[in-house]
PDB file of C-alpha atoms in Angstrom:
ATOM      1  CA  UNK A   1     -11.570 -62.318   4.047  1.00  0.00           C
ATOM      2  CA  UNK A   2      -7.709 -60.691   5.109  1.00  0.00           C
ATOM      3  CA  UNK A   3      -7.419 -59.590   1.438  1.00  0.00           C
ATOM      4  CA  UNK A   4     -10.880 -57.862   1.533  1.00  0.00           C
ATOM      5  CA  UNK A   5     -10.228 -56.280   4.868  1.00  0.00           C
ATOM      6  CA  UNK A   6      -6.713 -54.873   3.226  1.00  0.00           C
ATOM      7  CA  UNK A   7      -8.978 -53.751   0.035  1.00  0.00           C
ATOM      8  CA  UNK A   8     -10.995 -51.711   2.327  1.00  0.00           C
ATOM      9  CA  UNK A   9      -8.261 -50.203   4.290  1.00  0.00           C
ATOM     10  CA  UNK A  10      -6.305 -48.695   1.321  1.00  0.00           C
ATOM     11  CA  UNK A  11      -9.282 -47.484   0.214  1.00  0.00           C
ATOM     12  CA  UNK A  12      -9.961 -45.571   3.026  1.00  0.00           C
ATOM     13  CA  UNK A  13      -6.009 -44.680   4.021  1.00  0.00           C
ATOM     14  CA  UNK A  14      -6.656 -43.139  -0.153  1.00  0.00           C
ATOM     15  CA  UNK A  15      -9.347 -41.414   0.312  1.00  0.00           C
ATOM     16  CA  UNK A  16      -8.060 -39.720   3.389  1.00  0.00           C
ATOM     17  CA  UNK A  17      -4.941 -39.065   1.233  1.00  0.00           C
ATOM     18  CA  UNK A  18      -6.550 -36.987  -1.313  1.00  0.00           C
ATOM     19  CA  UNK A  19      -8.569 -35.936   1.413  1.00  0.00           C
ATOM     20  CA  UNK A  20      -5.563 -34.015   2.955  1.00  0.00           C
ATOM     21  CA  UNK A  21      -3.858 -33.128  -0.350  1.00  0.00           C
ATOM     22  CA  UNK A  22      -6.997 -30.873  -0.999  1.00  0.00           C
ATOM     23  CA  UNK A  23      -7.929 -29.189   2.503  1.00  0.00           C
ATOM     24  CA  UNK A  24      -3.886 -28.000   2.019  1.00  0.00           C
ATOM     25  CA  UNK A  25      -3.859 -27.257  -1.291  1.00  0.00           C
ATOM     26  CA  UNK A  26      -6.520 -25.093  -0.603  1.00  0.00           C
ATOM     27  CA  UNK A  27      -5.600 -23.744   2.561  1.00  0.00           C
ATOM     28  CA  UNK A  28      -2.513 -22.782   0.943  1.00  0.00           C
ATOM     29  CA  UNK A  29      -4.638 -21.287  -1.868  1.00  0.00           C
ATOM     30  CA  UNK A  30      -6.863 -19.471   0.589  1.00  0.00           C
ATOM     31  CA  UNK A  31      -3.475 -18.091   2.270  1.00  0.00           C
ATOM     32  CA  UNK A  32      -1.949 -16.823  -1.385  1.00  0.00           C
ATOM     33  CA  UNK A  33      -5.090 -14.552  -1.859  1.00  0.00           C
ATOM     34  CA  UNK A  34      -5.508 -13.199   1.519  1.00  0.00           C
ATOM     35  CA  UNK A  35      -1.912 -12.118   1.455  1.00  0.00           C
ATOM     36  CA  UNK A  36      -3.038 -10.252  -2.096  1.00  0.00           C
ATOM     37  CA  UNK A  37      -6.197  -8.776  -0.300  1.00  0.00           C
ATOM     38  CA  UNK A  38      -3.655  -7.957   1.966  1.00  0.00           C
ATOM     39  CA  UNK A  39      -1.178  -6.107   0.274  1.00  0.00           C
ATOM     40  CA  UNK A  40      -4.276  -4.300  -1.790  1.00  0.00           C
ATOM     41  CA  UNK A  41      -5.376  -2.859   1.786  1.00  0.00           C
ATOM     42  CA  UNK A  42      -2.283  -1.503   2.305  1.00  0.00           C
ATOM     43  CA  UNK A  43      -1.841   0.408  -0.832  1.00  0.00           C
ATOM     44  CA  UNK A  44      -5.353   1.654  -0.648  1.00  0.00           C
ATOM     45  CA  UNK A  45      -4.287   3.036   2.709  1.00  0.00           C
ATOM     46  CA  UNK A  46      -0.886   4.237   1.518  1.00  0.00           C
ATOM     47  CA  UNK A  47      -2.621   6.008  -1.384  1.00  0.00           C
ATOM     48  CA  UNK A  48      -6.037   7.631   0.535  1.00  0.00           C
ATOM     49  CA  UNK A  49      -2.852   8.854   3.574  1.00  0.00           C
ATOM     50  CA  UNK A  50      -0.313  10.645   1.195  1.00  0.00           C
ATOM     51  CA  UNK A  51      -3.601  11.881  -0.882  1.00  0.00           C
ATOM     52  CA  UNK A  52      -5.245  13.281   2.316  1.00  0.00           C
ATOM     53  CA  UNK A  53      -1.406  14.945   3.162  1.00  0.00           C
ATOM     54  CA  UNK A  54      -0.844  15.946  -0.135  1.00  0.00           C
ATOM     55  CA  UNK A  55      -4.530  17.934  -0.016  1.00  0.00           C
ATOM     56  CA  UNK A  56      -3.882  19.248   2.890  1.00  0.00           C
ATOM     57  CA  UNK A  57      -0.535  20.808   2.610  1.00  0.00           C
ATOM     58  CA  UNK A  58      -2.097  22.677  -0.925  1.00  0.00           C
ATOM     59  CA  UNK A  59      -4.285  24.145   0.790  1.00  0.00           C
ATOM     60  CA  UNK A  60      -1.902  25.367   3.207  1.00  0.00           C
ATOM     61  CA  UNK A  61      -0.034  26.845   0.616  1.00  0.00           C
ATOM     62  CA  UNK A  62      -2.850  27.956  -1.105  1.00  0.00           C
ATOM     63  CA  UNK A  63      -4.035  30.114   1.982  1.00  0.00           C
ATOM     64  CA  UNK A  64      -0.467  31.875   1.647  1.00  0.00           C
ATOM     65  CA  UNK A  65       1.023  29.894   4.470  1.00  0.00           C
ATOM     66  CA  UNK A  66       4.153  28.847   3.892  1.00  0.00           C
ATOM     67  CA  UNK A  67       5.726  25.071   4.703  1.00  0.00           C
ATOM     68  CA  UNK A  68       8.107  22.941   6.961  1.00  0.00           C
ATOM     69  CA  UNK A  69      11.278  22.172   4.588  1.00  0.00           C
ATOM     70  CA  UNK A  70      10.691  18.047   6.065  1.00  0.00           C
ATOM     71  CA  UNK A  71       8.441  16.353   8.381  1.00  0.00           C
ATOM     72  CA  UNK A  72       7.254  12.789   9.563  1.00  0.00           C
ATOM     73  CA  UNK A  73       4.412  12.249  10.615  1.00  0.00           C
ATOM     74  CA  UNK A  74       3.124   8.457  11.945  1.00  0.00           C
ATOM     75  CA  UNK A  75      -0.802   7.637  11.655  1.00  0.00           C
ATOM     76  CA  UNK A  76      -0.699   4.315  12.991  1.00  0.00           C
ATOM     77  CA  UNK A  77       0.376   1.866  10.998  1.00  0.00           C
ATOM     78  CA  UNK A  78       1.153   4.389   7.780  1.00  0.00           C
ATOM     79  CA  UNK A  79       4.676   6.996   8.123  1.00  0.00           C
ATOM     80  CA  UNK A  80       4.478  10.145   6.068  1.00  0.00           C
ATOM     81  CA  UNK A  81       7.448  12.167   4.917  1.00  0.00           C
ATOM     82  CA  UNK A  82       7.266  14.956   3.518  1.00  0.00           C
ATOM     83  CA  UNK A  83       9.833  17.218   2.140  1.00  0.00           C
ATOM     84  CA  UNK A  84       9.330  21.303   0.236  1.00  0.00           C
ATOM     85  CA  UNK A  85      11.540  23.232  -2.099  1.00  0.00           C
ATOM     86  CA  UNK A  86      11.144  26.556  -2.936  1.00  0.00           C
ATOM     87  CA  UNK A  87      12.133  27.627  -6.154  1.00  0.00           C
ATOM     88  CA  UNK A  88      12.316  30.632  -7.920  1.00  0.00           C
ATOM     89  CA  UNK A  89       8.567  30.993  -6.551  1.00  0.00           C
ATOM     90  CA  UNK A  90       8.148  27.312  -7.457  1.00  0.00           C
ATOM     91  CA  UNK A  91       7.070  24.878  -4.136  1.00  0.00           C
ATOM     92  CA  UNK A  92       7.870  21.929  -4.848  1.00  0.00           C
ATOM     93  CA  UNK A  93       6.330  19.008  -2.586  1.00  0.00           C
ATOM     94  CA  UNK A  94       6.640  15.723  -2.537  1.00  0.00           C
ATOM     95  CA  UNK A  95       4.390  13.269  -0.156  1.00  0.00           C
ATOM     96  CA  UNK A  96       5.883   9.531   0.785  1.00  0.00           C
ATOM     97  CA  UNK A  97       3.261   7.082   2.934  1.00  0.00           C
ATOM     98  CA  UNK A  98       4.841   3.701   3.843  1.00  0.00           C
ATOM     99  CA  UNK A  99       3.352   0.916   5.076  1.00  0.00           C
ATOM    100  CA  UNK A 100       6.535  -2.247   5.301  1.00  0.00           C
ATOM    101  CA  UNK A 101       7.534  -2.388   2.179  1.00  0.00           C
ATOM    102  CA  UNK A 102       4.664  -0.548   0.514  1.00  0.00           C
ATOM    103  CA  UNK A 103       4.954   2.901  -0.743  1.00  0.00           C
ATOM    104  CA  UNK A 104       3.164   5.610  -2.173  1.00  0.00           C
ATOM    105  CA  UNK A 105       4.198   8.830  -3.351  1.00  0.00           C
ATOM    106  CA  UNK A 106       2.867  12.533  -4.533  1.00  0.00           C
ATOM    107  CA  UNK A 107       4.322  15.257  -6.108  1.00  0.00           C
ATOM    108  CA  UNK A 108       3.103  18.397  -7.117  1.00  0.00           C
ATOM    109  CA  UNK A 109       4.593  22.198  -7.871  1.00  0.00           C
ATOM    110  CA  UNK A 110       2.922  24.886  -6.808  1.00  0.00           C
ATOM    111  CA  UNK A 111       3.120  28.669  -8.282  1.00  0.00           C
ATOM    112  CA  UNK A 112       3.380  30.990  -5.322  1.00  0.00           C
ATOM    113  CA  UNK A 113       3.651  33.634  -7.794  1.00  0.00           C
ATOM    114  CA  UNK A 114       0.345  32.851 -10.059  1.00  0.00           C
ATOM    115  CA  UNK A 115      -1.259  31.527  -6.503  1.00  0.00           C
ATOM    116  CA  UNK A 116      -2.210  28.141  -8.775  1.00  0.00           C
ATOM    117  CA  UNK A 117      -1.140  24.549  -8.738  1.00  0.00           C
ATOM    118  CA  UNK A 118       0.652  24.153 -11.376  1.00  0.00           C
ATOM    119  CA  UNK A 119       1.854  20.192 -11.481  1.00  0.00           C
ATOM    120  CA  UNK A 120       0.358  16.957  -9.411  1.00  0.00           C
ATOM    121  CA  UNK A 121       1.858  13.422 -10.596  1.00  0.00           C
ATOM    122  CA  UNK A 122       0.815  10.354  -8.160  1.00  0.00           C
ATOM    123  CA  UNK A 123       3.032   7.870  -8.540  1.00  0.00           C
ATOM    124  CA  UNK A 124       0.618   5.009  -7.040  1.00  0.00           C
ATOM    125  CA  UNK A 125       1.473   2.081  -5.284  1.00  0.00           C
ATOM    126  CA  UNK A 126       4.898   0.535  -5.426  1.00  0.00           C
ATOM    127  CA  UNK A 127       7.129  -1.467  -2.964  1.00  0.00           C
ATOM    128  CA  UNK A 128      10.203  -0.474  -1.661  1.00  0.00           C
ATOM    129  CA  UNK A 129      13.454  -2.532  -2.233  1.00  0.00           C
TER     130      UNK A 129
END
């Protein structure tokens, strides 16, 4: 009767074992691929904020205004910094968001001569080191 009673009790104390190896193993799992969801969000946001920028400050120049040589600006949680050469009527601009360790950048040249864009290279998503 003791040995059957001890049969039945590491069966259970097993089954609860495996039990708990595989609510943590996927916990953990579940964890791994929110971070990624995660970290997708933020260069989405990274990319739609130094996009958005990047628009904006064409247009600027394309109106005939002229730009700031560097600015920061902070749109909660995402910091932009920009920064503007001028050039032998070249603009050059170039458009950082950050987000941590997550980065996005734009470049582009504009002809203030020509009044047309000439270059735009997006960089996408990368992290900082």
């Amino acid at each position: 009767m003791r040995a059957q009673k001890g049969v039945a009790l590491v069966s259970v104390l097993s089954i609860v074992l495996v039990l708990a190896v595989l609510l943590s193993t996927l916990v953990g799992v579940s964890h791994a691929v929110w971070a990624m969801g995660d970290r997708e969000r933020q260069f989405a946001h990274c990319s739609a904020c130094a996009t958005g920028v990047a628009q904006s400050m064409l247009k600027v120049l394309e109106a005939g205004e002229g730009l700031q040589a560097a600015t920061s600006l902070q749109f909660d949680p995402v910091t932009v910094d920009t920064r503007t050469t001028v050039e032998d009527g070249l603009t050059l601009v170039k458009v950082e968001a950050k987000i941590g360790d997550v980065t996005d950048t734009i470049s582009f040249t504009y002809d203030t001569i020509a009044h047309r864009l000439r270059a735009w290279q997006d960089n996408g998503p990368g992290i900082v080191e």
